[in-house]
């Protein structure tokens, strides 16, 4: 996978974005889950056409961006994503957000930035927090990444329904531990419980949602109840047998969904041109 690196200046410092492809269609801008990194998308990007333009980066507090200072709140992560887009994208783009990254992407789409053509949400955190997100739940979740052992337990019993290869599993554990405490706990203690339904209703581009049939974190029924009613134009499909970490468990299904979405955008453009 051939990528160039671009330094993006934002509040409190810089991050490195990985830019690939030179295609003429919309650029795909990927935003990872709580505990992930730009590398979470490697297997998905490998399955896309080589010319497809892509941008990936480690969000503030994670991976190579772990030295960036807080706040690590959703609003700051959305500001960072907009800065990455401004610096790395010329022309139309599609947001591709997974889990926490899906909620960040919703906030950015609600701001209706110039060039936004649509959004692909992968097992996204919904606009309306699910009923299960109680104070007790959030306190427990805040300790999921305390150690390699707790990460492994989360992988085996919560995050996945498909076994990961040893190489990918090791990378996930490494990514999950690669954050300062404040960045690691911001999402479970606050971000996951933030109601963004008011913002989500402002989204005015096509949106496709991909859910894991066996996802224990954001099950399809939760997304039908807590996301779809608040995101105009959103449609959803499920991936049979998959859990929450869709980019790692079912990268071909994710790549296919992205390809299908891009094709639908081209179809819309052709219809308008006629």
Coordinates of C-alpha atoms in Angstrom, one line a residue:
X1 CA 0.0 0.0 0.0
X2 CA 1.6 3.2 -1.2
X3 CA 1.0 6.3 0.9
X4 CA 2.5 9.7 1.3
X5 CA 2.5 11.5 4.7
X6 CA 1.2 15.0 5.2
X7 CA 1.7 17.0 8.4
X8 CA -1.4 18.7 9.6
X9 CA -1.2 21.6 12.1
X10 CA -4.1 21.8 14.5
X11 CA -4.8 23.0 18.1
X12 CA -1.9 22.1 20.3
X13 CA 0.4 20.6 17.8
X14 CA 0.5 18.4 14.6
X15 CA -0.6 15.0 13.4
X16 CA 0.5 12.9 10.5
X17 CA -2.1 12.0 7.9
X18 CA -1.5 9.1 5.4
X19 CA -2.7 10.0 1.9
X20 CA -3.1 7.4 -0.8
X21 CA -4.4 7.1 -4.4
X22 CA -4.8 9.6 -7.1
X23 CA -8.3 8.9 -8.4
X24 CA -10.7 11.4 -9.8
X25 CA -13.7 10.5 -7.6
X26 CA -14.4 11.5 -4.0
X27 CA -11.6 11.1 -1.5
X28 CA -12.4 8.7 1.3
X29 CA -11.6 10.2 4.7
X30 CA -11.4 7.4 7.4
X31 CA -11.9 8.0 11.1
X32 CA -11.2 5.1 13.5
X33 CA -12.9 3.7 16.6
X34 CA -12.1 4.2 20.3
X35 CA -8.9 2.3 20.7
X36 CA -8.0 2.1 17.0
X37 CA -5.6 3.9 14.6
X38 CA -5.1 4.7 11.0
X39 CA -3.9 1.0 10.7
X40 CA -7.4 -0.2 11.6
X41 CA -8.3 0.5 8.0
X42 CA -5.3 -1.2 6.3
X43 CA -7.2 -4.3 5.2
X44 CA -10.2 -2.3 3.9
X45 CA -7.9 0.1 1.9
X46 CA -6.0 -2.9 0.4
X47 CA -9.3 -4.1 -1.0
X48 CA -10.2 -0.8 -2.7
X49 CA -9.1 0.0 -6.3
X50 CA -5.5 1.2 -6.2
X51 CA -6.4 4.5 -7.7
X52 CA -9.0 5.3 -5.0
X53 CA -8.0 8.5 -3.1
X54 CA -7.8 7.9 0.7
X55 CA -6.9 9.8 3.9
X56 CA -6.3 8.1 7.2
X57 CA -4.9 9.4 10.5
X58 CA -4.6 8.6 14.2
X59 CA -7.1 10.7 16.1
X60 CA -5.9 13.0 18.9
X61 CA -4.6 11.0 21.8
X62 CA -4.1 7.8 19.9
X63 CA -1.2 6.1 18.2
X64 CA 1.2 8.6 16.6
X65 CA -1.1 11.4 17.8
X66 CA -0.9 10.4 21.5
X67 CA 1.3 13.4 22.4
X68 CA -1.3 15.9 21.3
X69 CA -2.9 17.5 24.3
X70 CA -6.5 17.4 25.3
X71 CA -9.4 18.1 25.3
X72 CA -10.2 14.8 23.7
X73 CA -13.9 15.5 23.5
X74 CA -16.0 14.8 20.4
X75 CA -16.2 18.5 19.5
X76 CA -12.4 18.7 19.4
X77 CA -12.1 15.5 17.4
X78 CA -14.6 16.9 14.9
X79 CA -12.5 20.1 14.7
X80 CA -9.4 17.9 14.1
X81 CA -11.2 16.0 11.3
X82 CA -12.1 19.2 9.6
X83 CA -8.5 20.4 9.7
X84 CA -7.4 17.1 8.2
X85 CA -9.9 17.5 5.4
X86 CA -8.8 21.1 4.8
X87 CA -5.2 20.2 4.5
X88 CA -5.4 16.8 2.7
X89 CA -8.4 17.0 0.4
X90 CA -9.0 19.0 -2.8
X91 CA -12.4 18.4 -4.1
X92 CA -15.3 16.1 -3.1
X93 CA -14.9 13.7 -0.2
X94 CA -16.8 10.9 1.6
X95 CA -16.5 10.5 5.4
X96 CA -16.0 6.9 6.5
X97 CA -16.3 6.6 10.3
X98 CA -16.2 3.5 12.6
X99 CA -17.9 3.5 16.0
X100 CA -16.6 6.6 17.9
X101 CA -15.3 7.8 14.5
X102 CA -18.8 7.4 13.2
X103 CA -20.1 9.8 15.8
X104 CA -17.3 12.3 15.1
X105 CA -18.2 12.0 11.4
X106 CA -21.8 12.8 12.1
X107 CA -20.8 16.0 13.9
X108 CA -18.6 17.0 10.9
X109 CA -21.4 16.2 8.4
X110 CA -23.8 18.3 10.4
X111 CA -21.6 21.3 9.8
X112 CA -22.1 20.7 6.0
X113 CA -18.5 21.4 5.0
X114 CA -17.9 22.2 1.3
X115 CA -17.2 19.2 -0.8
X116 CA -18.9 16.6 1.4
X117 CA -20.5 14.1 -1.0
X118 CA -21.8 11.6 1.6
X119 CA -21.0 9.4 4.5
X120 CA -20.4 5.7 5.2
X121 CA -20.9 4.8 8.9
X122 CA -19.4 1.5 10.0
X123 CA -21.0 0.1 13.2
X124 CA -21.3 3.7 14.3
X125 CA -22.1 5.1 17.8
X126 CA -25.6 6.4 17.3
X127 CA -26.7 10.0 17.6
X128 CA -28.9 9.1 20.6
X129 CA -27.2 7.1 23.3
X130 CA -28.7 3.7 23.8
X131 CA -30.6 2.9 27.0
X132 CA -27.8 0.6 28.1
X133 CA -25.3 3.5 28.4
X134 CA -25.8 4.0 32.1
X135 CA -23.3 5.5 34.6
X136 CA -22.5 2.0 35.7
X137 CA -21.9 0.8 32.1
X138 CA -19.7 3.8 31.4
X139 CA -17.6 3.3 34.5
X140 CA -17.0 -0.3 33.6
X141 CA -16.2 0.5 30.0
X142 CA -13.6 3.1 31.1
X143 CA -11.5 0.2 32.3
X144 CA -11.7 -2.0 29.2
X145 CA -8.3 -0.8 28.0
X146 CA -6.4 -0.8 31.3
X147 CA -4.1 -3.7 30.3
X148 CA -3.3 -6.2 27.6
X149 CA -5.4 -8.6 29.5
X150 CA -8.5 -6.4 29.7
X151 CA -8.2 -5.6 26.0
X152 CA -8.0 -9.3 25.2
X153 CA -11.1 -9.9 27.3
X154 CA -13.0 -7.2 25.5
X155 CA -12.0 -8.6 22.1
X156 CA -13.1 -12.1 23.0
X157 CA -16.4 -11.3 24.8
X158 CA -17.6 -8.0 23.4
X159 CA -15.9 -6.5 20.4
X160 CA -15.6 -9.4 17.9
X161 CA -17.7 -12.3 16.6
X162 CA -15.0 -13.4 14.2
X163 CA -11.6 -14.5 15.4
X164 CA -8.8 -12.2 14.5
X165 CA -5.4 -13.4 13.3
X166 CA -2.6 -13.3 15.9
X167 CA -1.0 -10.4 13.9
X168 CA -4.1 -8.3 13.8
X169 CA -5.0 -9.2 17.4
X170 CA -1.6 -8.0 18.6
X171 CA -2.0 -4.8 16.6
X172 CA -5.4 -4.1 18.2
X173 CA -4.0 -4.6 21.7
X174 CA -1.1 -2.3 21.0
X175 CA -3.4 0.4 19.5
X176 CA -5.8 0.1 22.5
X177 CA -3.1 0.8 25.0
X178 CA -1.4 3.6 23.0
X179 CA -3.2 6.5 24.6
X180 CA -2.8 8.6 27.8
X181 CA -5.4 8.0 30.5
X182 CA -7.4 11.1 29.7
X183 CA -7.7 10.2 26.0
X184 CA -8.5 6.6 26.9
X185 CA -11.4 7.5 29.3
X186 CA -12.9 10.5 27.6
X187 CA -15.1 8.4 25.2
X188 CA -16.5 5.9 27.8
X189 CA -17.1 8.5 30.5
X190 CA -18.5 11.3 28.4
X191 CA -18.5 11.0 24.6
X192 CA -20.5 7.8 24.3
X193 CA -23.3 9.4 26.4
X194 CA -23.4 12.7 24.4
X195 CA -26.7 13.2 22.6
X196 CA -26.1 14.7 19.2
X197 CA -29.5 14.1 17.7
X198 CA -30.0 17.9 17.1
X199 CA -26.8 18.0 15.0
X200 CA -27.5 14.7 13.2
X201 CA -30.7 16.0 11.9
X202 CA -28.8 18.7 10.0
X203 CA -27.0 16.1 7.8
X204 CA -28.1 16.7 4.2
X205 CA -26.0 14.2 2.2
X206 CA -26.6 10.5 1.4
X207 CA -25.6 8.2 4.3
X208 CA -25.2 4.4 4.3
X209 CA -24.8 2.5 7.6
X210 CA -23.1 -0.9 7.9
X211 CA -23.9 -3.0 11.0
X212 CA -22.5 -6.2 12.3
X213 CA -25.3 -8.8 12.6
X214 CA -23.7 -10.0 15.9
X215 CA -22.4 -6.7 17.1
X216 CA -22.8 -6.5 20.9
X217 CA -21.7 -2.8 21.1
X218 CA -24.0 -1.3 18.5
X219 CA -26.5 -4.0 17.5
X220 CA -28.6 -3.4 14.4
X221 CA -31.7 -2.9 16.5
X222 CA -30.0 -0.2 18.4
X223 CA -28.9 1.6 15.2
X224 CA -32.5 1.3 13.9
X225 CA -33.9 2.9 17.0
X226 CA -31.1 5.4 18.0
X227 CA -29.5 6.4 14.7
X228 CA -31.7 6.0 11.6
X229 CA -34.6 8.2 12.8
X230 CA -32.2 11.1 13.4
X231 CA -30.0 11.0 10.2
X232 CA -32.0 12.0 7.1
X233 CA -31.5 9.9 4.0
X234 CA -29.7 7.1 5.9
X235 CA -30.1 3.5 4.9
X236 CA -28.7 0.4 6.7
X237 CA -27.5 -3.1 5.8
X238 CA -26.1 -5.8 8.0
X239 CA -23.0 -8.0 7.7
X240 CA -23.9 -11.6 8.5
X241 CA -21.9 -13.2 11.4
X242 CA -19.8 -10.1 12.1
X243 CA -19.3 -8.2 15.3
X244 CA -18.3 -4.6 16.1
X245 CA -14.8 -4.5 14.6
X246 CA -16.1 -4.7 11.0
X247 CA -12.9 -3.2 9.4
X248 CA -10.9 -6.0 10.9
X249 CA -13.5 -8.9 11.0
X250 CA -15.1 -8.3 7.5
X251 CA -12.8 -5.9 5.5
X252 CA -14.1 -7.2 2.2
X253 CA -17.7 -6.4 3.2
X254 CA -16.7 -2.9 4.3
X255 CA -14.8 -2.3 1.0
X256 CA -17.8 -3.6 -1.0
X257 CA -20.2 -1.3 0.9
X258 CA -17.9 1.6 0.2
X259 CA -17.6 0.7 -3.4
X260 CA -21.4 0.4 -3.7
X261 CA -21.9 3.7 -2.1
X262 CA -19.5 5.5 -4.4
X263 CA -21.3 3.8 -7.4
X264 CA -24.6 5.1 -6.1
X265 CA -23.2 8.7 -5.8
X266 CA -22.0 8.4 -9.5
X267 CA -25.5 7.3 -10.4
X268 CA -27.0 10.3 -8.7
X269 CA -24.6 12.6 -10.5
X270 CA -25.5 11.0 -13.9
X271 CA -29.2 11.4 -13.2
X272 CA -28.8 15.1 -12.3
X273 CA -26.7 15.7 -15.5
X274 CA -29.5 14.3 -17.6

